[in-house]
Coordinates of C-alpha atoms in Angstrom, one line a residue:
X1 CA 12.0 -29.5 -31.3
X2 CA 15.1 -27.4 -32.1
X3 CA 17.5 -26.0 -30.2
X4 CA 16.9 -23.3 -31.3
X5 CA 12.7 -23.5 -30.5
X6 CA 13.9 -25.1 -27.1
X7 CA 15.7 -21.4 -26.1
X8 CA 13.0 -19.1 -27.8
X9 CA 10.5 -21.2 -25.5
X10 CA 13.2 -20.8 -22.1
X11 CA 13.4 -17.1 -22.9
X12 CA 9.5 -16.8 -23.1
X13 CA 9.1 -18.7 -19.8
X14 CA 11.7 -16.3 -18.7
X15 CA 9.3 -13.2 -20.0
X16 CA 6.3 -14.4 -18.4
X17 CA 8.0 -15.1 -14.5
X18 CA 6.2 -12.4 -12.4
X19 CA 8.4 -11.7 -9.8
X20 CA 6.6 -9.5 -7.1
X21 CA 7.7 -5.8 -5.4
X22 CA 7.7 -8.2 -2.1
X23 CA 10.9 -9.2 -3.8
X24 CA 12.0 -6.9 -5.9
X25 CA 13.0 -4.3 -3.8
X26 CA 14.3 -6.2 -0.9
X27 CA 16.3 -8.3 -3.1
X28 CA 17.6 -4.9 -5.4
X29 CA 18.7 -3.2 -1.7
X30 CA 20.3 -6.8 -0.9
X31 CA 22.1 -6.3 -4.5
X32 CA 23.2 -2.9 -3.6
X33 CA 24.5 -3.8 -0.3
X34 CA 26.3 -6.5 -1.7
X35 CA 28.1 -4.1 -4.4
X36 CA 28.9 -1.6 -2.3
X37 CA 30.3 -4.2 -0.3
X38 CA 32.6 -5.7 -2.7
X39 CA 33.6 -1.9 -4.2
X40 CA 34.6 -0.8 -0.3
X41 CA 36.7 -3.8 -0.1
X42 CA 38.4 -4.0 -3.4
X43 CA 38.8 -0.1 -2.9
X44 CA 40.4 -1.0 0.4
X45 CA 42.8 -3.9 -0.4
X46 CA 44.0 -1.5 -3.5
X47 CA 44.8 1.2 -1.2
X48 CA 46.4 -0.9 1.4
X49 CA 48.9 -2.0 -1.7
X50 CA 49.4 1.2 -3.4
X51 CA 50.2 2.9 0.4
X52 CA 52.6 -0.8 1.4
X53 CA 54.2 0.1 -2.0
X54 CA 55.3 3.9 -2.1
X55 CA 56.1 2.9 1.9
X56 CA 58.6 0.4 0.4
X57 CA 59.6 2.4 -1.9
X58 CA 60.8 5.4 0.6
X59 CA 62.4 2.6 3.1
X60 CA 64.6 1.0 1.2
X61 CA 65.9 4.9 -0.2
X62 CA 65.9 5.6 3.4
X63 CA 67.9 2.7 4.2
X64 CA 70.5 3.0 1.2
X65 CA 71.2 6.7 2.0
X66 CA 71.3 5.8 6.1
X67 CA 73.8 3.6 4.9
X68 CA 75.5 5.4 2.6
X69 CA 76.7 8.0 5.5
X70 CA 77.8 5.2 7.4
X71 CA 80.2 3.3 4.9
X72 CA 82.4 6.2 4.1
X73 CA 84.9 5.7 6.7
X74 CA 84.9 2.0 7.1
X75 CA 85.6 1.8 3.5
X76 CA 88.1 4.3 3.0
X77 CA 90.2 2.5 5.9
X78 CA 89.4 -1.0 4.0
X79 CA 87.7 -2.3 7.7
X80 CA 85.7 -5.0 6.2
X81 CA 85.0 -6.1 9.5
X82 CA 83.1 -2.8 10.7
X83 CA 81.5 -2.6 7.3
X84 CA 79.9 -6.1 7.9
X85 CA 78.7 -5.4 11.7
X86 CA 77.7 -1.9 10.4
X87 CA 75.4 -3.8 7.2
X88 CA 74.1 -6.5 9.6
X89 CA 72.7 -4.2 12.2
X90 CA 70.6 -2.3 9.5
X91 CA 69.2 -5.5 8.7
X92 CA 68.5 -6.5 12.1
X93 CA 67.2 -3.2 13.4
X94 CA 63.8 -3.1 14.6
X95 CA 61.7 -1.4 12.0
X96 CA 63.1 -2.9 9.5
X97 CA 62.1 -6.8 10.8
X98 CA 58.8 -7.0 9.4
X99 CA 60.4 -6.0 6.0
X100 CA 64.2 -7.1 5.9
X101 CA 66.1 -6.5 3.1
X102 CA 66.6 -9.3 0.5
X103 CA 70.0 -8.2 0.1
X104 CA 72.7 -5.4 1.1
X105 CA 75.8 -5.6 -0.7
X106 CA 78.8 -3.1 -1.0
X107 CA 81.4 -2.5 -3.8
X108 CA 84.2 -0.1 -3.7
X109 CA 85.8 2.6 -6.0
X110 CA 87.1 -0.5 -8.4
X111 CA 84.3 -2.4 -8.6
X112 CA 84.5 -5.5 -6.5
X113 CA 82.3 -6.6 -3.5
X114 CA 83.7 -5.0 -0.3
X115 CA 81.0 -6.5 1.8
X116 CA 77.7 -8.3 1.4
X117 CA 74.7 -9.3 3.9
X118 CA 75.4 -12.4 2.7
X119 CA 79.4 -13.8 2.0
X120 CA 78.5 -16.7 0.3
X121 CA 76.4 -15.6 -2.2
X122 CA 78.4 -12.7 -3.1
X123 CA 82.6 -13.2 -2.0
X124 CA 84.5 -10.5 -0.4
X125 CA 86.4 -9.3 -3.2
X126 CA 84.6 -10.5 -6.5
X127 CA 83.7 -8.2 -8.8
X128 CA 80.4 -6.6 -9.0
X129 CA 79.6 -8.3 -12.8
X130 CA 79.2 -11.7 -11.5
X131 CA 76.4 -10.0 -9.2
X132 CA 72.5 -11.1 -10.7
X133 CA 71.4 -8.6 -13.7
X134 CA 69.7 -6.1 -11.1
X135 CA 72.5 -5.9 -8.6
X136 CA 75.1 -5.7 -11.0
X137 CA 72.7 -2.7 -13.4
X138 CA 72.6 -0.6 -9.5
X139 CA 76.5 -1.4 -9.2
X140 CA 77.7 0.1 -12.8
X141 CA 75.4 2.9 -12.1
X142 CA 77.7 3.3 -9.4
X143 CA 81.0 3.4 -11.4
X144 CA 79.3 5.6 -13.5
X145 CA 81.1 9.3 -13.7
X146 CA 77.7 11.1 -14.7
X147 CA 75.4 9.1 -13.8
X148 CA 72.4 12.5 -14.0
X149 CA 70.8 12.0 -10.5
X150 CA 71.5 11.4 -7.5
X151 CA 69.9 7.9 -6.1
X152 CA 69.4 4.7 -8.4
X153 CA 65.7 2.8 -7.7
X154 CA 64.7 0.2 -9.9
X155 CA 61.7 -2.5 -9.8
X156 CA 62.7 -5.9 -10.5
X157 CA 59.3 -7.7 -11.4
X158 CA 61.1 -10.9 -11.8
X159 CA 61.8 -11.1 -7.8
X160 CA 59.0 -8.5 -7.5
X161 CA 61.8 -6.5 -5.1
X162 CA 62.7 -3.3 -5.3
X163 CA 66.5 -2.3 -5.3
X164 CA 67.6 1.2 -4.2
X165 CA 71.6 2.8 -4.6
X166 CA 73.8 5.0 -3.2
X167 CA 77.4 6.3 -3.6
X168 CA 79.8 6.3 -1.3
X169 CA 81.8 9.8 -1.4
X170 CA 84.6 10.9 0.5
X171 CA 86.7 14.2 0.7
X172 CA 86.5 16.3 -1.8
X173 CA 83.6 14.5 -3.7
X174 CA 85.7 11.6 -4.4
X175 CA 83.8 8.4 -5.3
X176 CA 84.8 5.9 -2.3
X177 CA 82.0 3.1 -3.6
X178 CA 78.3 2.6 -3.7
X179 CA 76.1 0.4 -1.3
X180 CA 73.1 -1.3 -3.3
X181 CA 70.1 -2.5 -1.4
X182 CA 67.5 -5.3 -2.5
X183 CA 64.1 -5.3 -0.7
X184 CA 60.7 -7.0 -1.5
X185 CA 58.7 -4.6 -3.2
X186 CA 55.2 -4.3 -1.4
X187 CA 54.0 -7.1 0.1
X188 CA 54.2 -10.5 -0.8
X189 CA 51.7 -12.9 -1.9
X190 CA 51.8 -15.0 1.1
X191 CA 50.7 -11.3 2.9
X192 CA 48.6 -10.4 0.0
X193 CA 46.6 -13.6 0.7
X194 CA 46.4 -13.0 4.1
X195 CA 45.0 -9.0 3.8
X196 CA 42.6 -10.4 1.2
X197 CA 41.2 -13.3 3.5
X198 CA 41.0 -10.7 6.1
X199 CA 38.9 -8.2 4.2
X200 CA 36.9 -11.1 2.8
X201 CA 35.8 -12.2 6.2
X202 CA 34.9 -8.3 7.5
X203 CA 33.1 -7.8 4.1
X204 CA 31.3 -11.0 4.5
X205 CA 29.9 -10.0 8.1
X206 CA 29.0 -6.4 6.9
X207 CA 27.5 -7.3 3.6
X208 CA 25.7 -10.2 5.5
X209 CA 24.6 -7.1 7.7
X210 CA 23.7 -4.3 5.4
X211 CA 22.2 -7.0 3.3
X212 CA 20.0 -7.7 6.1
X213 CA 18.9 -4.3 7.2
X214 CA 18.3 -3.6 3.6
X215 CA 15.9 -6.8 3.1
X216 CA 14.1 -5.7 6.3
X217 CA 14.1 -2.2 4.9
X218 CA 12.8 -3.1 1.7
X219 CA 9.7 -5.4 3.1
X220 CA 8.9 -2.4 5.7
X221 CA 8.8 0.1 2.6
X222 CA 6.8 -2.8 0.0
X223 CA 4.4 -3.4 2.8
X224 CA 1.8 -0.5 2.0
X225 CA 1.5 -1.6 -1.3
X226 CA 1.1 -5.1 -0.1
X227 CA -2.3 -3.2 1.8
X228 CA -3.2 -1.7 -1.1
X229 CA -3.3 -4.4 -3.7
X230 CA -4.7 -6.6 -1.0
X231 CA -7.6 -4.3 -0.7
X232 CA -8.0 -3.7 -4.3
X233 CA -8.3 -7.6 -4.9
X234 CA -11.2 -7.9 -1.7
X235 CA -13.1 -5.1 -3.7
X236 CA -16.7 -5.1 -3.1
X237 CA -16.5 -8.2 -1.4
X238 CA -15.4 -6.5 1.5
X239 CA -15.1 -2.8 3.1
X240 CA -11.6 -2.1 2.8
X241 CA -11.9 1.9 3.4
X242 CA -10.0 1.5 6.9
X243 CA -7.2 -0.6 5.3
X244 CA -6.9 2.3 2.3
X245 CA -7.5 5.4 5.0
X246 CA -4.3 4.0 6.8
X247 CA -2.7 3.9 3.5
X248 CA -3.5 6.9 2.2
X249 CA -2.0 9.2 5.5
X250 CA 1.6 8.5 4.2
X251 CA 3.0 11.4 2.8
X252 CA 4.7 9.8 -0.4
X253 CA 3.4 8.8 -3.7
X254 CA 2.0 5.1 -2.1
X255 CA -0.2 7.9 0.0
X256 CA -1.0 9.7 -3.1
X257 CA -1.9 6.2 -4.7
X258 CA -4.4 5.2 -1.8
X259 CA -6.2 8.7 -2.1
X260 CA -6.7 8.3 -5.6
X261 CA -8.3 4.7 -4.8
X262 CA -10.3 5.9 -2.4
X263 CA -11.5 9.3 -4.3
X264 CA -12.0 6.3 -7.4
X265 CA -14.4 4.3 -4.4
X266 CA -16.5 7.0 -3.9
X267 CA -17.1 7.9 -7.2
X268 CA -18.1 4.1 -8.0
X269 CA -20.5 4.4 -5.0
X270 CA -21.9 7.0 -5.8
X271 CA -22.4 5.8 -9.4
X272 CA -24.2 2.5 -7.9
X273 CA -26.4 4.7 -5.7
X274 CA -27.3 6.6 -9.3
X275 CA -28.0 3.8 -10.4
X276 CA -30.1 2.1 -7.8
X277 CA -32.0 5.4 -7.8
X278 CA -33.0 5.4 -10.9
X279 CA -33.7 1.4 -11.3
X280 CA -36.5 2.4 -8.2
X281 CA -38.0 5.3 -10.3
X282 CA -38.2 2.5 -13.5
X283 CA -39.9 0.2 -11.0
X284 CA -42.2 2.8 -9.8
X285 CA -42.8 4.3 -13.5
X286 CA -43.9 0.8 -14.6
X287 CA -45.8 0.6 -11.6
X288 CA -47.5 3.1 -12.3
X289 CA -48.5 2.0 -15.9
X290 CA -49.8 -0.8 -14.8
X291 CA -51.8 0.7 -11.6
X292 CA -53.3 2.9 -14.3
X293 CA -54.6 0.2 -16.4
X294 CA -55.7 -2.1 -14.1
X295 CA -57.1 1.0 -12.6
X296 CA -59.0 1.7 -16.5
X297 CA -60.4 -1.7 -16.8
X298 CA -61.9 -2.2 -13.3
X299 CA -63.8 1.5 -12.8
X300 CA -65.5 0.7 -16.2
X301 CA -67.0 -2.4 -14.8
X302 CA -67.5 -0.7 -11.9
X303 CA -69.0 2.2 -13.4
X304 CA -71.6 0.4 -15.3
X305 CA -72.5 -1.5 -12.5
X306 CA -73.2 1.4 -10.2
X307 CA -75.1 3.0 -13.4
X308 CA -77.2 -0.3 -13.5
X309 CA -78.0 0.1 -9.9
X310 CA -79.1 3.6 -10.0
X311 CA -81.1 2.9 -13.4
X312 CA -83.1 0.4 -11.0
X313 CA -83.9 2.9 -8.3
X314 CA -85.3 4.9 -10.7
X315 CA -87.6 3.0 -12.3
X316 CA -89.7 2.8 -9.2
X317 CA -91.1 -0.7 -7.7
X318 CA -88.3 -1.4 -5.3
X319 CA -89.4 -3.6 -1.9
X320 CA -87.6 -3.2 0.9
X321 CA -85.9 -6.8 0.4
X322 CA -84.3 -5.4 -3.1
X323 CA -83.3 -2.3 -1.5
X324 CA -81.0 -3.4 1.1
X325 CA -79.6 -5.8 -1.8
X326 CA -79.1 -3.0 -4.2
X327 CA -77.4 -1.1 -0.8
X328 CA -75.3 -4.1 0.4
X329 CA -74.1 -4.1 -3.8
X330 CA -73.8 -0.6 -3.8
X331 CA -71.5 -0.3 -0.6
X332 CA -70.0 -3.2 -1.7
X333 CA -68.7 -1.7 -5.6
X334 CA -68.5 1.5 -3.9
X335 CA -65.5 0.1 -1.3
X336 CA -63.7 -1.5 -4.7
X337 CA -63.8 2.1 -6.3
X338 CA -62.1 3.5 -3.3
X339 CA -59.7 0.9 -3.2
X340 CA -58.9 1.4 -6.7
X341 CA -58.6 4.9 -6.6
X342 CA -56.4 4.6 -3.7
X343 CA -54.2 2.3 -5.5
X344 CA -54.2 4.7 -8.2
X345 CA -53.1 7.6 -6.3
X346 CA -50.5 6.1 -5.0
X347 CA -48.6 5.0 -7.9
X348 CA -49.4 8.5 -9.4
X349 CA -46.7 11.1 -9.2
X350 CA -48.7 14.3 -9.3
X351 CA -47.8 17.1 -6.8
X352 CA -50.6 18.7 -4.4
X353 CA -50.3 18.4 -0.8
X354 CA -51.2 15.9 1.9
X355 CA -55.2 15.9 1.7
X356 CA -57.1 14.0 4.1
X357 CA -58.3 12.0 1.2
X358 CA -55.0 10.8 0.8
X359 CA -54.8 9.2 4.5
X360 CA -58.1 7.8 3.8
X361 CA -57.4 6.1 0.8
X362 CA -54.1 4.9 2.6
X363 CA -56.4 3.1 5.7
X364 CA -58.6 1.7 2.5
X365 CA -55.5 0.1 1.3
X366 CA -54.0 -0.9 4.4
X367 CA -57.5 -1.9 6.9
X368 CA -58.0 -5.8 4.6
X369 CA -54.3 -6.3 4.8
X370 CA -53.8 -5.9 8.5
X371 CA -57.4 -7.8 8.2
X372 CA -55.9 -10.6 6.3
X373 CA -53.7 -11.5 9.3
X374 CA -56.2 -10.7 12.2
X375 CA -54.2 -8.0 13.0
X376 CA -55.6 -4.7 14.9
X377 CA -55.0 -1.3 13.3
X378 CA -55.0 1.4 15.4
X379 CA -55.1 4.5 12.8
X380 CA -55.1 8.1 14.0
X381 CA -53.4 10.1 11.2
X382 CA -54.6 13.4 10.6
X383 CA -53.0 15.9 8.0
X384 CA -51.3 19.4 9.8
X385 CA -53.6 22.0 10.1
X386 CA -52.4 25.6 8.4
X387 CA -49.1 23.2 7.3
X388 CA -48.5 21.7 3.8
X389 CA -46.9 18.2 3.4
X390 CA -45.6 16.7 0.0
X391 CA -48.6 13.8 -0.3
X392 CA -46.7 11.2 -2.5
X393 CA -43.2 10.8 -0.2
X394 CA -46.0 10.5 3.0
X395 CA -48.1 8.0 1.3
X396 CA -45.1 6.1 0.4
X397 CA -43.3 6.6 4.0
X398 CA -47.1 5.2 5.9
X399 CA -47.6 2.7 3.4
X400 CA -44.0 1.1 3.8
X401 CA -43.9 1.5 7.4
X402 CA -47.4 0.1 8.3
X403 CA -46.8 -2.9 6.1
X404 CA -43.8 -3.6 7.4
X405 CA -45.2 -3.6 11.0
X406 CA -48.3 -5.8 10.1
X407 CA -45.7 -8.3 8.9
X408 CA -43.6 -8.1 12.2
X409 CA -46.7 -8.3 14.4
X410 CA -47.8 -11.2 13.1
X411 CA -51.2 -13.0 13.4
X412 CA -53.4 -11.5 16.0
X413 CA -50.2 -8.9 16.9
X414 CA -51.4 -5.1 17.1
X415 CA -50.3 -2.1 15.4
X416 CA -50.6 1.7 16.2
X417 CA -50.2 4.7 13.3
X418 CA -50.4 8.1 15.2
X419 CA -49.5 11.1 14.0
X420 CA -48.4 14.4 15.6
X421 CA -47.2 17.9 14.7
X422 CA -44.4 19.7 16.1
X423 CA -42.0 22.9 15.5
X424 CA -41.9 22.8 11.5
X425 CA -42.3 19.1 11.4
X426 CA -45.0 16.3 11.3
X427 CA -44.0 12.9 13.0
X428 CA -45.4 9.9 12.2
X429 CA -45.1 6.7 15.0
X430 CA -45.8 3.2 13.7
X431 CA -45.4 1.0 16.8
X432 CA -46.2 -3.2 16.7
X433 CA -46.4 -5.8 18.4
X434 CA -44.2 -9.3 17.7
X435 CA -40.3 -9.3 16.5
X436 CA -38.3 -6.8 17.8
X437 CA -36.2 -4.5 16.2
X438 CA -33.0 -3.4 17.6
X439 CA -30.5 -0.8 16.8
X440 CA -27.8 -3.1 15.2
X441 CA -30.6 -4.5 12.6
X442 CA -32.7 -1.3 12.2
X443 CA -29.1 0.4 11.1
X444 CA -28.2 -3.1 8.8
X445 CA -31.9 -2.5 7.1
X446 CA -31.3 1.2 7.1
X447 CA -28.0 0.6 5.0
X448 CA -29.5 -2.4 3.2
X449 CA -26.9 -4.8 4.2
X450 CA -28.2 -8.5 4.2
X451 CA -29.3 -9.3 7.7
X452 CA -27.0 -12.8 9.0
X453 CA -30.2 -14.8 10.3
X454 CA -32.2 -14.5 6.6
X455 CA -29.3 -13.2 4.3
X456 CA -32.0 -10.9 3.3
X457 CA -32.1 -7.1 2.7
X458 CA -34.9 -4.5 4.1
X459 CA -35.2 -2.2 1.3
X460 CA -38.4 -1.5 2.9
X461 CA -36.6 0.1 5.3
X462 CA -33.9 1.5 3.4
X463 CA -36.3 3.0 0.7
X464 CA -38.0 4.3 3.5
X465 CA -35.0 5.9 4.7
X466 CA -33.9 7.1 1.1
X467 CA -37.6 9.4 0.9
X468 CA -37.1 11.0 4.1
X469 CA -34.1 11.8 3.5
X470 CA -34.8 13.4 0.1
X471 CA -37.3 15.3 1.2
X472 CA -34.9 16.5 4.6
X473 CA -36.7 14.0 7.2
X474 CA -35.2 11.2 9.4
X475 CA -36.2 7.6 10.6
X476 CA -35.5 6.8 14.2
X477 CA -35.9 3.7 15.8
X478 CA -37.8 5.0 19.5
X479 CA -35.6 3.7 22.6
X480 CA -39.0 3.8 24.3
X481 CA -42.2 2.0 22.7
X482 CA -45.3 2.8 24.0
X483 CA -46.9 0.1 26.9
X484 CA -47.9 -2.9 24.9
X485 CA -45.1 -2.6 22.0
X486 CA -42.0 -3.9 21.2
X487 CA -41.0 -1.4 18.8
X488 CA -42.0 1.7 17.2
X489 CA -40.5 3.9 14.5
X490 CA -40.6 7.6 14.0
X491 CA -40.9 9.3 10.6
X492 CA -40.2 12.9 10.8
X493 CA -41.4 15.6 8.2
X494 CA -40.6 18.8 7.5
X495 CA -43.5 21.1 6.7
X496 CA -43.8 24.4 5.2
X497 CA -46.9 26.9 4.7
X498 CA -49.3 25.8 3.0
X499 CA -48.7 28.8 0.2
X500 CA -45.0 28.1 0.2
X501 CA -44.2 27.4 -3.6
X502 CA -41.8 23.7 -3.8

């Protein structure tokens, strides 16, 4: 591989790093705080020099004109002496100790040293050229007649000093001399490297500071989305509506974010319900097909069988024996018709109203499976008097709700249907013997959640559930069963005049 593949593949691997909001925005306020950090203390240390400069700059004017006033006289009466003691003392007074003067040195009308802070470096006496460049520059602007202003300041960058002079004039604007002053200019390097050390250390500790708050910060601001993505990745497994509920209350655009999930959640569940509702009415369709032609080829067995019986009666000769055969036959293909017919009508979807038929046919279907298991029905379901009841949703309601109880009461368990009227209603109460039903289950089964001792779902139940609440009725689950029952369930119905169109 190239060198050149080698860094398209880096920078690729680069591309493809995923770094998360967990980090990004602690670590981008951590950033900030550490710029700001670094701009407040470079903006600092500036300042601090610019302000040490112009100070310098004014003291050692200050200084040169202070001691221009005082030279005058000891010059003019050549006291070298006083001029010395008088030099010395500026440089020893107490402001000026933390920045003393390199060098103070004083030349006269002719251009010679009259004094200097320091003797041996500049002799009483010798002229002011032998002086270094900068000294010697102030002292000719000195001797100067028009020099065209009034005070000399120069920077020296090669002693980084600044040097600052002043004439000396007697009476009658005579030129007596000039005193010259050398002082470092700003601060040194030594105090440079100390103010910078300083602010590094104070920077340090704040940016360490800031940098903490803002990582703290930045993980209290990232945490709803941590919720949110959380709860979008445990979506269906679990029921994360709390979690996005508590999200969704901030008032920012995270809020706005969890009430668009949760307004997307509903619209999913109600798309599922959709579609469970209308993979039951393809069941019940097909159903209902094949209820009709099982229905078709039975009855015309049946029905020639009946005509066959009939055909015999009437051709006369029939002993008693035959009889009761052709009766017990009869009865027999008679019960099969009724059972088929009850079938029938119950996967039809006509609409008429609750007929006694119907409830008969329903005790046809139900009596040999609650025989099958030596179980007692008890059935006492009449239809309302002077009140109309859809007959399809009641069928479907008793059907699923006796069968259901047969199968909890067990072999040789009993089971009551009874049904009453009431203010614009009809209730139905299926109580049995057996398991027992409680509130937390009957609400799981209602819900069709997977019960945790089967990891299986009562859809009778919840289909149950989903008709009455179609047609606006309600399942209950009694708090009192009757004396010998565990549990009983009421279906209430509303009803209507029996001329009321639907």
């Amino acid at each position: 591989m190239s060198v050149a593949d080698a860094m398209l593949t880096r920078a690729q691997t680069v591309r493809r790093l995923r770094w998360s909001y967990r980090f990004k925005v602690p670590l981008a306020l951590s950033a900030v705080a550490l710029a700001a950090g670094v701009a407040v203390a470079t903006t600092t240390y500036l300042l601090v020099y610019r302000f040490v400069e112009a100070n310098a700059v004014a003291q050692t004017q200050r200084l040169a004109r202070t001691l221009a006033r005082s030279l005058v006289q000891p010059v003019l009466s050549n006291d070298v002496w006083q001029a010395f003691q008088t030099v010395r003392a500026a440089a020893l007074a107490p402001d000026s100790r933390d920045s003393a003067p390199l060098q103070i040195v004083v030349v006269d009308s002719l251009g010679e040293v009259f004094v200097a802070l320091d003797p041996q470096a500049h002799p009483l006496g010798s002229s002011a050229t032998r002086l270094p460049a900068p000294l010697a520059a102030a002292a000719r602007w000195v001797q100067t007649v028009n020099p065209g202003s009034d005070a000399y300041i120069h920077e020296d960058e090669a002693s980084n000093s600044l040097i600052a002079a002043e004439r000396l004039i007697g009476e009658e604007e005579t030129l007596v001399g000039g005193v010259i002053v050398q002082q470092e200019y700003g601060i040194t390097r030594a105090q440079a490297r100390e103010v910078a050390k300083r602010l590094a250390a104070l920077g340090a500790g704040a940016i360490m500071l800031i940098a903490g708050i803002g990582w703290v910060g930045g993980r209290r601001m990232i945490r709803p989305l941590e919720k949110l993505r959380a709860a979008m990745q445990a979506v269906p497994a679990a029921d994360v509506r709390p979690t996005v509920a508590e999200v969704s209350r901030l008032n920012d655009e995270v809020g706005d974010l969890g009430n668009a999930f949760l307004s997307m959640m509903d619209e999913i569940d109600a798309k599922r319900e959709l579609e469970r509702e209308m993979l039951q009415a393809e069941r019940m369709a097909s159903i209902g097909r094949l209820t009709a032609g099982i229905a078709h080829e039975v009855n015309n067995p049946l029905g020639g069988m009946l005509h066959a019986i009939q055909n015999r009666r009437l051709r006369g000769g029939v002993d008693e024996a035959t009889e009761r055969t052709l009766a017990l036959l009869e009865r027999g293909l008679d019960q099969i018709h009724s059972t088929v017919n009850a079938l029938l009508n119950e996967a039809r979807r006509e609409l008429h109203e609750l007929r006694e038929d119907d409830l008969h046919d329903l005790y046809l279907l139900l009596h040999p499976e609650a025989q099958s298991v030596d179980c007692a029905l008890e059935w006492r379901v009449q239809a309302p008097v002077a009140r109309a009841l859809p007959s399809v949703p009641v069928r479907q309601v008793l059907l699923n709700l006796t069968l259901n109880a047969i199968a909890a009461a067990g072999r040789g368990g009993r089971v009551q249907v009874l049904g009453e009227a009431a203010d614009a209603a009809w209730r139905v109460r299926v109580a049995n013997t057996g398991a027992v039903l409680d509130a937390r289950q009957f609400a799981q089964m209602c819900a069709a959640q997977p019960r945790a001792e089967d990891s299986r779902t009562g859809l009778g139940l919840w289909i149950t559930a989903r008709i009455l609440h179609t047609v606006g009725g309600r399942l209950e689950l009694s708090a009192a069963p009757p004396a010998g029952f565990v549990t009983e369930l009421i279906a209430a119905f509303p009803t209507f005049a029996s001329d009321t169109p639907r």
